[in-house]
CSV table of N, CA, C and O in Angstrom, one decimal:
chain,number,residue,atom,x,y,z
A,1317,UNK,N,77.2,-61.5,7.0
A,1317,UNK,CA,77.3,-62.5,6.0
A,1317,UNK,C,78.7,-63.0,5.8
A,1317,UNK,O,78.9,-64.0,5.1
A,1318,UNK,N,79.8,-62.4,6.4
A,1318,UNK,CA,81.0,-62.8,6.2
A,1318,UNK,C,81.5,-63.0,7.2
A,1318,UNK,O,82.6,-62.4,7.3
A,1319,UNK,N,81.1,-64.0,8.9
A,1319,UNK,CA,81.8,-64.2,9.6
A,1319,UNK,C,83.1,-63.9,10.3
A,1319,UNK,O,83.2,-63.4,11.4
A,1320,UNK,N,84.2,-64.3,9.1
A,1320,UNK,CA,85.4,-64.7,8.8
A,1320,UNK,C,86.2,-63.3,8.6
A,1320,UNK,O,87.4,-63.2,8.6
A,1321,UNK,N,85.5,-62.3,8.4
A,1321,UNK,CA,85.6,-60.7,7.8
A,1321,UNK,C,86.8,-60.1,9.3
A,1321,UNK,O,86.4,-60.4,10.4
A,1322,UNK,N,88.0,-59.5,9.2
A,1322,UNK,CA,88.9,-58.9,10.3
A,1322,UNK,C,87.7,-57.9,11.3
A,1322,UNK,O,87.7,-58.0,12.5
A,1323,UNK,N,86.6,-57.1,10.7
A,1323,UNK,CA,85.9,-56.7,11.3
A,1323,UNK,C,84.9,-56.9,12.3
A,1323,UNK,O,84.4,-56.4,13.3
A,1324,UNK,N,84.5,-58.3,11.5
A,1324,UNK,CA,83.4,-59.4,13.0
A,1324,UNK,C,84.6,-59.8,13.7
A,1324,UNK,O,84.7,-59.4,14.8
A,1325,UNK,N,85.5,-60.5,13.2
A,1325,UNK,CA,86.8,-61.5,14.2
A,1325,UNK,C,86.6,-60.2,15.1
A,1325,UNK,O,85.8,-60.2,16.0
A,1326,UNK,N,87.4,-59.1,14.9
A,1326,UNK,CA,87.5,-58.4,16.1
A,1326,UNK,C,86.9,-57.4,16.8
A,1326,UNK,O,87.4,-56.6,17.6
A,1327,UNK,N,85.3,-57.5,16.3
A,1327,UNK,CA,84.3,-56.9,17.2
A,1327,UNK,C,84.1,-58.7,18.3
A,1327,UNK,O,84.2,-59.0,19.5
A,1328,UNK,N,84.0,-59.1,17.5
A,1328,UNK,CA,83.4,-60.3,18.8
A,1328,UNK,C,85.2,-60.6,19.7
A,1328,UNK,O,85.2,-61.1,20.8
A,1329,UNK,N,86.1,-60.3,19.3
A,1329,UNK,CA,87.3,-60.5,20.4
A,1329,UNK,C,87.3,-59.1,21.3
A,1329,UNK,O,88.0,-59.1,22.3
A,1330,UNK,N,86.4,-57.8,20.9
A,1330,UNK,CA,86.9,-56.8,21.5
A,1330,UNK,C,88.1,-56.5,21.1
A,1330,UNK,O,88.6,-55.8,21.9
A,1331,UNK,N,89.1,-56.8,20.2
A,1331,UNK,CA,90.2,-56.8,19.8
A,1331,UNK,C,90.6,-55.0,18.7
A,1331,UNK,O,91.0,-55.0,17.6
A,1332,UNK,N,90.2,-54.0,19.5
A,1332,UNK,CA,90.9,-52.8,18.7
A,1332,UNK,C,91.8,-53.2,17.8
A,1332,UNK,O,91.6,-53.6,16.6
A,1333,UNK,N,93.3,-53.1,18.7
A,1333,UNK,CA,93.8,-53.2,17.8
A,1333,UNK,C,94.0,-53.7,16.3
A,1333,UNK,O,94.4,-53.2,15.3
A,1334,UNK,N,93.6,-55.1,16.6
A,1334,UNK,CA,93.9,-56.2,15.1
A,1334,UNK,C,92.7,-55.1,14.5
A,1334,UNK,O,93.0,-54.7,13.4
A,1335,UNK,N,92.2,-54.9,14.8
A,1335,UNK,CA,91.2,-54.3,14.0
A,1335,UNK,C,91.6,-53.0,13.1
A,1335,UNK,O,91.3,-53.0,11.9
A,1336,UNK,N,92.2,-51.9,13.5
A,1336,UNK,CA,92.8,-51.0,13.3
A,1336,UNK,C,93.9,-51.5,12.4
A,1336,UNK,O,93.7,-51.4,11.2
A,1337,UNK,N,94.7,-51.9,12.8
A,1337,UNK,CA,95.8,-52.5,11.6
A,1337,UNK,C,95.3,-53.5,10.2
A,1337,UNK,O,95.8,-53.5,9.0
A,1338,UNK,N,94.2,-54.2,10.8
A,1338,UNK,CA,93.5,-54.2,9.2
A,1338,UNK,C,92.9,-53.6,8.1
A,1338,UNK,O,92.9,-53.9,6.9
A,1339,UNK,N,92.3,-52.4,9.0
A,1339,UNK,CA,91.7,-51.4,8.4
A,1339,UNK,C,92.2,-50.0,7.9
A,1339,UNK,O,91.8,-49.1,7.2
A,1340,UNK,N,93.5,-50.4,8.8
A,1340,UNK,CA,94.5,-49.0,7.9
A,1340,UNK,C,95.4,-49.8,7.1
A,1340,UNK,O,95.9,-49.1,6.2
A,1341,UNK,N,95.7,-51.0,7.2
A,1341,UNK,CA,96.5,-51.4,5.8
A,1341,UNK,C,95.2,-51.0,4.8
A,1341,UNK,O,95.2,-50.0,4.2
A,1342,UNK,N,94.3,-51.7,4.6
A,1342,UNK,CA,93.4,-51.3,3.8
A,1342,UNK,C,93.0,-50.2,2.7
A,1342,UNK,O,92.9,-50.1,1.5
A,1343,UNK,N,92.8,-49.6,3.6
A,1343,UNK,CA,93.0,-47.7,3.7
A,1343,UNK,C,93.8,-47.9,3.1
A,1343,UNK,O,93.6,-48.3,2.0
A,1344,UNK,N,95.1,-47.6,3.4
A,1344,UNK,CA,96.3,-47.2,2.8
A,1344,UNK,C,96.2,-47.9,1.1
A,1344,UNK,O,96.3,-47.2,0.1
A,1345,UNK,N,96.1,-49.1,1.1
A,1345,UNK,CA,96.5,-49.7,0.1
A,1345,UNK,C,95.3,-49.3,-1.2
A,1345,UNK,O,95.6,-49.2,-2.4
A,1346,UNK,N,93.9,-49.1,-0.4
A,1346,UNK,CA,93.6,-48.7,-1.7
A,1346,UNK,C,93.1,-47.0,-1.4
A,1346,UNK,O,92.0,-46.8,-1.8
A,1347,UNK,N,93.6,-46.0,-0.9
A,1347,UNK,CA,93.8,-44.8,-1.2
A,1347,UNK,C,92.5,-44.6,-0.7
A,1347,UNK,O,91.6,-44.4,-1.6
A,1348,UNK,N,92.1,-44.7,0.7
A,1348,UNK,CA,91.0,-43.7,1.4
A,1348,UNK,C,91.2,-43.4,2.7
A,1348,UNK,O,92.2,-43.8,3.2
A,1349,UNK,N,90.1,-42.3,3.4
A,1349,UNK,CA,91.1,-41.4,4.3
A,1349,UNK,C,91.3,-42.6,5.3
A,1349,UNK,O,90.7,-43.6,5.3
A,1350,UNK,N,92.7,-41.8,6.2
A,1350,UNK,CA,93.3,-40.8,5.8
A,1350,UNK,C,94.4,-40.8,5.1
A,1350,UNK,O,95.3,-40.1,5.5
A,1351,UNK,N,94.6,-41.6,3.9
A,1351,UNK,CA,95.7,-41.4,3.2
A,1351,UNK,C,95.1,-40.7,2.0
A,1351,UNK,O,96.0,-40.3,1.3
A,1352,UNK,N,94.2,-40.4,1.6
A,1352,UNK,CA,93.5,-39.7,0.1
A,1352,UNK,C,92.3,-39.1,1.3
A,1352,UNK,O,92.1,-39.4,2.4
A,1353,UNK,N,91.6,-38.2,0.2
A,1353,UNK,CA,90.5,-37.2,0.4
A,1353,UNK,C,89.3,-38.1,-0.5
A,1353,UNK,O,89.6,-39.0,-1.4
A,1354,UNK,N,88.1,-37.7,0.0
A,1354,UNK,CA,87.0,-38.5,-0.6
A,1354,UNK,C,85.9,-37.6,-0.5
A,1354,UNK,O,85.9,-36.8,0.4
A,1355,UNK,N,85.1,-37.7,-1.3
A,1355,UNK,CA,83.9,-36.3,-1.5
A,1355,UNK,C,82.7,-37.2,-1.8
A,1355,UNK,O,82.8,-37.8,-2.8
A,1356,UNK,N,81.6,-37.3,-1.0
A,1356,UNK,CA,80.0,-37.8,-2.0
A,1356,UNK,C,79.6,-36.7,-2.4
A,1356,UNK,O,79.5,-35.6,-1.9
A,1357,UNK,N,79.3,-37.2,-3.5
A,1357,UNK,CA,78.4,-36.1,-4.2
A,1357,UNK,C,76.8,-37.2,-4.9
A,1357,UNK,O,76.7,-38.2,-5.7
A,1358,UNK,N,75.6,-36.3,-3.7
A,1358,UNK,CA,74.7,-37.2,-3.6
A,1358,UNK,C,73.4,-35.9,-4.3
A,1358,UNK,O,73.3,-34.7,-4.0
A,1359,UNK,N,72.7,-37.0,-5.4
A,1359,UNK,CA,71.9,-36.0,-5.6
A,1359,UNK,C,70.6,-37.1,-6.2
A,1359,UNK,O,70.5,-38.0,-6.9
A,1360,UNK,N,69.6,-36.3,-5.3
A,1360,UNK,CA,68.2,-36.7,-4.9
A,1360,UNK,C,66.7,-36.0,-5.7
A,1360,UNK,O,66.3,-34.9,-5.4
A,1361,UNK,N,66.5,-36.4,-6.2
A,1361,UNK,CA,65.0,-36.3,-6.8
A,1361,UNK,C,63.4,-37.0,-7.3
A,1361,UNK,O,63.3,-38.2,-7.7
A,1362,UNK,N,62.4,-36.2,-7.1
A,1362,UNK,CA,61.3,-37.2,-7.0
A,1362,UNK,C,61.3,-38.3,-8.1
A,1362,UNK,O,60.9,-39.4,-7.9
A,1363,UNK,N,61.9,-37.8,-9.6
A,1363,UNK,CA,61.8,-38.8,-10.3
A,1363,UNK,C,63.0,-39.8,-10.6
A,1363,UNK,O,63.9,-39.6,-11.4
A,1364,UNK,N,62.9,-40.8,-9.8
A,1364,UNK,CA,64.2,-41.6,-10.4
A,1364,UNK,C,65.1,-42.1,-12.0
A,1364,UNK,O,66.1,-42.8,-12.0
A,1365,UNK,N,64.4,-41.6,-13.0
A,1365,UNK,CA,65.0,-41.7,-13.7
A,1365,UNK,C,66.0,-40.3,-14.3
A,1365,UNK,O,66.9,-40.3,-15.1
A,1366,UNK,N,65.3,-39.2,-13.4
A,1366,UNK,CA,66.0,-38.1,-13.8
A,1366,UNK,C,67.0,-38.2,-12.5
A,1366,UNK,O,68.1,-37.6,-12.8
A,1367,UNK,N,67.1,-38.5,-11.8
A,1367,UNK,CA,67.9,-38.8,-10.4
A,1367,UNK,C,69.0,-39.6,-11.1
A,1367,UNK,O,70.1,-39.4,-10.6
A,1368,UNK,N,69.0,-40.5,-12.2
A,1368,UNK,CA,69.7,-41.6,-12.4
A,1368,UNK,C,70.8,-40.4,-13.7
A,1368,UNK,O,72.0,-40.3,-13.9
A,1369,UNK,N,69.5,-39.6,-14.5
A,1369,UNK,CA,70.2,-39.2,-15.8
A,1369,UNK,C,71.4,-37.9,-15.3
A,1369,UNK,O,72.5,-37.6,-15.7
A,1370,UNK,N,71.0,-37.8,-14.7
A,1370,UNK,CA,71.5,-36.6,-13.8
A,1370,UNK,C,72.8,-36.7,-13.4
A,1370,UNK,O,73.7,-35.9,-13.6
A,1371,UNK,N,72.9,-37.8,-12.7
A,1371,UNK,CA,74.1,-38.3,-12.0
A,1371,UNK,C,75.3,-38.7,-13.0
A,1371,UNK,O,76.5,-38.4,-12.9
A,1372,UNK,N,74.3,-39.6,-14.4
A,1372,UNK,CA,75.3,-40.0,-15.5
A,1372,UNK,C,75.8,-39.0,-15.9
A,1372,UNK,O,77.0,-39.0,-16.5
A,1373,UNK,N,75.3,-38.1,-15.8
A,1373,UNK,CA,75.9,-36.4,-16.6
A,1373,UNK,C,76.6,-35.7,-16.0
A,1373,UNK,O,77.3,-35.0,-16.7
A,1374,UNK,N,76.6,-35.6,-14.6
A,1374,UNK,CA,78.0,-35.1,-13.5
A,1374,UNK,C,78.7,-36.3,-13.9
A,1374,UNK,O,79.8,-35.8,-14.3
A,1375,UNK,N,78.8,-37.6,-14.0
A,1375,UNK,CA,80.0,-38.3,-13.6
A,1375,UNK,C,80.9,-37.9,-15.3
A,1375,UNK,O,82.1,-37.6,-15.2
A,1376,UNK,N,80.1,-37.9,-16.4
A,1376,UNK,CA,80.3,-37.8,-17.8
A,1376,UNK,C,81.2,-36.5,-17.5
A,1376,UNK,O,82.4,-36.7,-17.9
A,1377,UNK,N,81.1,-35.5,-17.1
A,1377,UNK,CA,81.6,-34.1,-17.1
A,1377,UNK,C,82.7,-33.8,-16.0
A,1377,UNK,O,83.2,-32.6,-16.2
A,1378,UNK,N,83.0,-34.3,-15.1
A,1378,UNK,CA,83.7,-34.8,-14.0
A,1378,UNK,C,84.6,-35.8,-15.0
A,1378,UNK,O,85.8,-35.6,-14.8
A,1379,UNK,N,84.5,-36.5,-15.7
A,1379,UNK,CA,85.4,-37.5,-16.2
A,1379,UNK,C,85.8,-36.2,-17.2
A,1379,UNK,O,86.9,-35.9,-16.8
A,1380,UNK,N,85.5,-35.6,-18.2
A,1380,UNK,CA,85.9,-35.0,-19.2
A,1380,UNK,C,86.5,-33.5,-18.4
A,1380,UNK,O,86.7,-32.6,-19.1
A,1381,UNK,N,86.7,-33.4,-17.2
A,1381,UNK,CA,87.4,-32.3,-16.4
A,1381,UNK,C,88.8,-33.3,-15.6
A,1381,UNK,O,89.9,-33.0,-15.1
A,1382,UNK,N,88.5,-34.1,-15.6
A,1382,UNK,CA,89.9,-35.2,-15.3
A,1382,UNK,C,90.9,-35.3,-16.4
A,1382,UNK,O,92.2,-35.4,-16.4
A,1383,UNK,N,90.2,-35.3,-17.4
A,1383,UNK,CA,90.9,-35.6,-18.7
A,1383,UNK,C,91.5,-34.8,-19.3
A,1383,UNK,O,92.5,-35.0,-20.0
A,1384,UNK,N,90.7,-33.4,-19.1
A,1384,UNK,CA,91.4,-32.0,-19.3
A,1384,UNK,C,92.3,-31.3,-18.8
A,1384,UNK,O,92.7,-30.4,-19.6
A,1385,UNK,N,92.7,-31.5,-17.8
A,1385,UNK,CA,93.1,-30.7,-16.5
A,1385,UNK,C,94.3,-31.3,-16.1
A,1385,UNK,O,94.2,-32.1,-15.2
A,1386,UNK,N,95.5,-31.0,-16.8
A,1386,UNK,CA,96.7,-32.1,-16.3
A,1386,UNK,C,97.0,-32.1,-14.7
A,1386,UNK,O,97.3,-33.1,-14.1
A,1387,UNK,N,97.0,-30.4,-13.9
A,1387,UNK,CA,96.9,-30.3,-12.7
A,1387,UNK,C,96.1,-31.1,-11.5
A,1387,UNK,O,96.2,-31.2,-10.3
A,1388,UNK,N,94.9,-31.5,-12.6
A,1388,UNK,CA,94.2,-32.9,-11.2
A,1388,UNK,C,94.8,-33.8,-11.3
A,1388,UNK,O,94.7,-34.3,-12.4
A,1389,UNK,N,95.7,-34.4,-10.5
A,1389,UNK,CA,96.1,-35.7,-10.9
A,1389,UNK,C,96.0,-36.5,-9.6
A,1389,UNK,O,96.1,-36.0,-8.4
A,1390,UNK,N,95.8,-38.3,-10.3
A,1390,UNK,CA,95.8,-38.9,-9.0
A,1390,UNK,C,94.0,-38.9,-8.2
A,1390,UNK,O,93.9,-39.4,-7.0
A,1391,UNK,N,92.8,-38.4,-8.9
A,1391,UNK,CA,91.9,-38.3,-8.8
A,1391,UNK,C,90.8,-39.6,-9.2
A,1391,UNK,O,90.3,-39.5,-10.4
A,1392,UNK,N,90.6,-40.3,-8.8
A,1392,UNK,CA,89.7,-41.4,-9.0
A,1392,UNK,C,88.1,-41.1,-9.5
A,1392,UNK,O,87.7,-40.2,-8.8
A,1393,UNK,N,87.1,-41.6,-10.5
A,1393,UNK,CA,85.6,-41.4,-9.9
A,1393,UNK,C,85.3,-42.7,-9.7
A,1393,UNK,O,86.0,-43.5,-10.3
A,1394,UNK,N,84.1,-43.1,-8.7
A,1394,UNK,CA,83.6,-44.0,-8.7
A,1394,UNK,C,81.9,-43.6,-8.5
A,1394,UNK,O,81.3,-42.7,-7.9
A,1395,UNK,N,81.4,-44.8,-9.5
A,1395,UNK,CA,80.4,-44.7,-10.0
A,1395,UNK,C,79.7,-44.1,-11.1
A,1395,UNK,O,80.4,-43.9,-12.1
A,1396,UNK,N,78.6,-43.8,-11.2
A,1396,UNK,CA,77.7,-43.4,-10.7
A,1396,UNK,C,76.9,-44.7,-10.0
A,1396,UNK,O,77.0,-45.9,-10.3
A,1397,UNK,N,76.3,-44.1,-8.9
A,1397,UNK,CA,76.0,-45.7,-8.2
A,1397,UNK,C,73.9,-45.0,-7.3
A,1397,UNK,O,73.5,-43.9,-7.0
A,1398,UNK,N,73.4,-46.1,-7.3
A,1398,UNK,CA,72.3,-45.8,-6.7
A,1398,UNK,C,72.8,-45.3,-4.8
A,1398,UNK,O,73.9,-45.7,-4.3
A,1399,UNK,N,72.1,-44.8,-4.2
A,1399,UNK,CA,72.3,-44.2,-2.8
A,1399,UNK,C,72.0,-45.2,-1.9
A,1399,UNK,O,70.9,-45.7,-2.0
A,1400,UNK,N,73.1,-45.7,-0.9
A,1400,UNK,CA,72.7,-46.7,0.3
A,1400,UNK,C,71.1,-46.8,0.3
A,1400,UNK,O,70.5,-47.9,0.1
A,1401,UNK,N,70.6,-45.2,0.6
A,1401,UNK,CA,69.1,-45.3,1.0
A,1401,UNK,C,68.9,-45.2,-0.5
A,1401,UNK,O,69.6,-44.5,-1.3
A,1402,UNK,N,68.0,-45.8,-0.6
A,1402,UNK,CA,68.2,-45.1,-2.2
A,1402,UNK,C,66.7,-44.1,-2.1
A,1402,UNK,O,66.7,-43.2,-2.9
A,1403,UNK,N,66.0,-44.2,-1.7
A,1403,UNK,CA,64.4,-43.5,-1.8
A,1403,UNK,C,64.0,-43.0,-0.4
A,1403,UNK,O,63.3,-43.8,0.3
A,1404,UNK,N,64.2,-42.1,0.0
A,1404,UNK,CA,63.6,-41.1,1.2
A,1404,UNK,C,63.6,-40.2,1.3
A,1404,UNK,O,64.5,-39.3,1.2
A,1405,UNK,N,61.7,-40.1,2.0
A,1405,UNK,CA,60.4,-39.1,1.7
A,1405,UNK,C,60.2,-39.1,0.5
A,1405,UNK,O,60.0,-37.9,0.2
A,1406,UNK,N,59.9,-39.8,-0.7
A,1406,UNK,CA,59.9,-40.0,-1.9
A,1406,UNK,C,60.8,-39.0,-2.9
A,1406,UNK,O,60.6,-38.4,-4.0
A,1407,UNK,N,61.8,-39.0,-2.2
A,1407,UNK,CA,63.2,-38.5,-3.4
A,1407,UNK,C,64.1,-39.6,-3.9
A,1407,UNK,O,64.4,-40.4,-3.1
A,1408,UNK,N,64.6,-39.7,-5.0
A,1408,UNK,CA,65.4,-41.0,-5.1
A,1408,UNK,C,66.9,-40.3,-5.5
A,1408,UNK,O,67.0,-39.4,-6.2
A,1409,UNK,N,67.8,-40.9,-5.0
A,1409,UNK,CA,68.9,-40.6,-4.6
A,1409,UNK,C,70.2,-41.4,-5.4
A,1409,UNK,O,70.4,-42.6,-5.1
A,1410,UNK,N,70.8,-40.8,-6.1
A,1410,UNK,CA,72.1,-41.0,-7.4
A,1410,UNK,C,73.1,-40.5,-6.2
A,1410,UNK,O,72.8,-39.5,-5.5
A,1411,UNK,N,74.6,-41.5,-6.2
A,1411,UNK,CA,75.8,-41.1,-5.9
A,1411,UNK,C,77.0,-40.9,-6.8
A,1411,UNK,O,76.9,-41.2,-8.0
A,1412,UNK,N,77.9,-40.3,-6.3
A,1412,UNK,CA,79.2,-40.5,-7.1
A,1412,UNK,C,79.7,-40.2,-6.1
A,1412,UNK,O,79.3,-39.5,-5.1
A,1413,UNK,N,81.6,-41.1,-6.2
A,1413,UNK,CA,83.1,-40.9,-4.9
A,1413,UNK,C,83.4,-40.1,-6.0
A,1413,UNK,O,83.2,-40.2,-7.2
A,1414,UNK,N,84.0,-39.4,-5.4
A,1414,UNK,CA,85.5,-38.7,-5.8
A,1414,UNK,C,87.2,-39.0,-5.1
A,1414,UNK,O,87.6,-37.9,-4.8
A,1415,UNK,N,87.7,-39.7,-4.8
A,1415,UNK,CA,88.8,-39.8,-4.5
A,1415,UNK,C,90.3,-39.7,-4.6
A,1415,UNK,O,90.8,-40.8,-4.8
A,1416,UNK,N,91.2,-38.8,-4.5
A,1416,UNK,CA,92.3,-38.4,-4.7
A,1416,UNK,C,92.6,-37.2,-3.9
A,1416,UNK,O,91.7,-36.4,-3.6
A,1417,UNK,N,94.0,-36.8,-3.6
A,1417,UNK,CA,94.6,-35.7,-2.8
A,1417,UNK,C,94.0,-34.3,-3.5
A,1417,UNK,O,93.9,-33.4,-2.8
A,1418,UNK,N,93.8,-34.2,-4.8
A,1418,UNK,CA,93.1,-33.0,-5.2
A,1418,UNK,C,92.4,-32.7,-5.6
A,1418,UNK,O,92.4,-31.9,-6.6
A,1419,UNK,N,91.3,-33.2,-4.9
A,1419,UNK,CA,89.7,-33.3,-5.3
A,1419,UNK,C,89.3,-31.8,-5.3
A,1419,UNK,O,88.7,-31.1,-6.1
A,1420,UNK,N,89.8,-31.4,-4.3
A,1420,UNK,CA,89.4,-29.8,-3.7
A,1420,UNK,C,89.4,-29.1,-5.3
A,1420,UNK,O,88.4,-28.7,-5.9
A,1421,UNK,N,90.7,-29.1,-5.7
A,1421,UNK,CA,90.8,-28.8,-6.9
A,1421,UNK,C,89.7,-28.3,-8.1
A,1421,UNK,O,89.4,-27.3,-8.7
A,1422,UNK,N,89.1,-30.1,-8.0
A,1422,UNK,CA,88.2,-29.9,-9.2
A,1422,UNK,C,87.0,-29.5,-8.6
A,1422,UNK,O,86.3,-28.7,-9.3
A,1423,UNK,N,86.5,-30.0,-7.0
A,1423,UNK,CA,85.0,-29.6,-6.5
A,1423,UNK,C,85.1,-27.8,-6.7
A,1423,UNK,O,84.2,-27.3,-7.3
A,1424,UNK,N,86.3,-26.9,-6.1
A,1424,UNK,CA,86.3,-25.7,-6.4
A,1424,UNK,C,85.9,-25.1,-7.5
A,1424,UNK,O,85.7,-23.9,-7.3
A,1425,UNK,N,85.7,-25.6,-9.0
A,1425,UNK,CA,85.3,-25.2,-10.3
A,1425,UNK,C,84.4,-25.6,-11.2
A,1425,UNK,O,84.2,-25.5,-12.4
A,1426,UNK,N,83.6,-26.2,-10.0
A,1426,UNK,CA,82.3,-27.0,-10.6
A,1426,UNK,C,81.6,-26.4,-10.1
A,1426,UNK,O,81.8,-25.8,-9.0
A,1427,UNK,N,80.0,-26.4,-10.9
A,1427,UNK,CA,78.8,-25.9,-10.3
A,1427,UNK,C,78.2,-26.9,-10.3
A,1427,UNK,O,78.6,-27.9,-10.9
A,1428,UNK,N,76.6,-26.9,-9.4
A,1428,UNK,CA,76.2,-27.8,-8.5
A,1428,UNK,C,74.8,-26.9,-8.8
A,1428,UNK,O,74.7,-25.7,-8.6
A,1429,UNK,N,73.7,-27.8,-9.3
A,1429,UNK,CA,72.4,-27.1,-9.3
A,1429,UNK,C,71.6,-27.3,-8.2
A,1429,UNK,O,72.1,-28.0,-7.2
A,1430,UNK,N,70.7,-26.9,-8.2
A,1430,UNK,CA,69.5,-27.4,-6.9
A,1430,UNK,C,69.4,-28.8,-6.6
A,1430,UNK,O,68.7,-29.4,-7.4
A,1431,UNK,N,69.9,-29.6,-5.8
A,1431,UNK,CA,69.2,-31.3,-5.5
A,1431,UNK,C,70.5,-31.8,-5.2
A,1431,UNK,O,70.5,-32.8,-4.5
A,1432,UNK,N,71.8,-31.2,-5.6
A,1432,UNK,CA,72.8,-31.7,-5.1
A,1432,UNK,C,73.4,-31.8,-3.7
A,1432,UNK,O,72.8,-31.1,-2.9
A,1433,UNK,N,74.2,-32.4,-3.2
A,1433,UNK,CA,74.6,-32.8,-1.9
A,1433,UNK,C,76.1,-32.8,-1.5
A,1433,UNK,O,76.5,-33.8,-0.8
A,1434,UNK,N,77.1,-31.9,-2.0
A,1434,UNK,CA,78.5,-32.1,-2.0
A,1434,UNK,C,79.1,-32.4,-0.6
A,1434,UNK,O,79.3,-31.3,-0.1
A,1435,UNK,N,79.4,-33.6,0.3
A,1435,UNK,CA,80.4,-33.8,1.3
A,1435,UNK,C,81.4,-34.0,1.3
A,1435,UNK,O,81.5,-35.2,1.0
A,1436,UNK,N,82.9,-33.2,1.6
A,1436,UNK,CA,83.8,-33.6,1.4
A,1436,UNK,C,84.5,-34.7,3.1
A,1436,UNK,O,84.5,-34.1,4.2
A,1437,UNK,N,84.8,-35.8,2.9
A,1437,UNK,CA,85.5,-36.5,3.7
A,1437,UNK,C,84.2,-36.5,4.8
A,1437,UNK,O,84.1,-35.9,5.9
A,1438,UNK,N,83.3,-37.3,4.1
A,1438,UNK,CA,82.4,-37.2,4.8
A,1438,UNK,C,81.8,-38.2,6.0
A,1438,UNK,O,81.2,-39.1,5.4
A,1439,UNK,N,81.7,-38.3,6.9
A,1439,UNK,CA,81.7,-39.1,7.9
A,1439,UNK,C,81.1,-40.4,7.7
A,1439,UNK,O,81.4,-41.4,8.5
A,1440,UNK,N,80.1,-40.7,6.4
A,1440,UNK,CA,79.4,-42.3,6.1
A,1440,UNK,C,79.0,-42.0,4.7
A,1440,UNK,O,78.3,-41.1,4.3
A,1441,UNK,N,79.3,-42.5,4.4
A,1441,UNK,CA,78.9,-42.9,2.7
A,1441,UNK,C,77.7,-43.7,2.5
A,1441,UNK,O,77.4,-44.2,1.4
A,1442,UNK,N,77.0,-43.7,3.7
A,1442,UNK,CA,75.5,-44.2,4.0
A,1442,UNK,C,74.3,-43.5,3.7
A,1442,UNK,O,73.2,-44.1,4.0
């Protein structure tokens, strides 16, 4: 949809490089690896509105553990957001990012019930 995007220009030039230097300014500038750590935390259930309430309530508690915790710092959330896939094998699927150098931090002191999916620096956010 975006032609014009550094990513099509330099798949259709075969052009690595330009490619790489676009994509790690990028990176860099807005803090994803490998300059920051990044964690999905993906959680799937048959009913989507409990899949949805679920998610609002980690992100709600995760924010009020940010807020508490002067030692997390530099920790971003993003979302709560519906899942790339959002519905497969009839499970529906709630995301949240976590982003900053000391995520480790706060993932280490959280619990995580049945349905959850914690990846840290995880290979697709797909």
């Amino acid at each position: 949809f975006s032609p014009e995007h550094y990513a099509v220009t330099s798949a259709a030039g075969h052009d690595y490089e330009a490619f790489y230097r676009e994509e790690i300014a990028f990176r860099r500038q807005n803090g994803y690896p490998p300059f920051k750590r990044l964690a999905r935390l993906l959680y799937r259930h048959t009913d989507p509105a409990r899949a949805q309430a679920t998610v609002e309530e980690m992100a709600e508690r995760i924010g009020v553990e940010l807020a508490e915790r002067m030692e997390i710092d530099g920790v971003d959330l993003i979302g709560p957001a519906p899942a790339f896939s959002a519905r497969v094998r009839g499970m529906y699927g709630w995301q949240l990012l976590i982003r900053g150098d000391q995520l480790i931090h706060l993932l280490a002191t959280m619990d995580f019930a049945p349905g959850w999916l914690v990846d840290v620096d995880p290979a697709s956010l797909l």
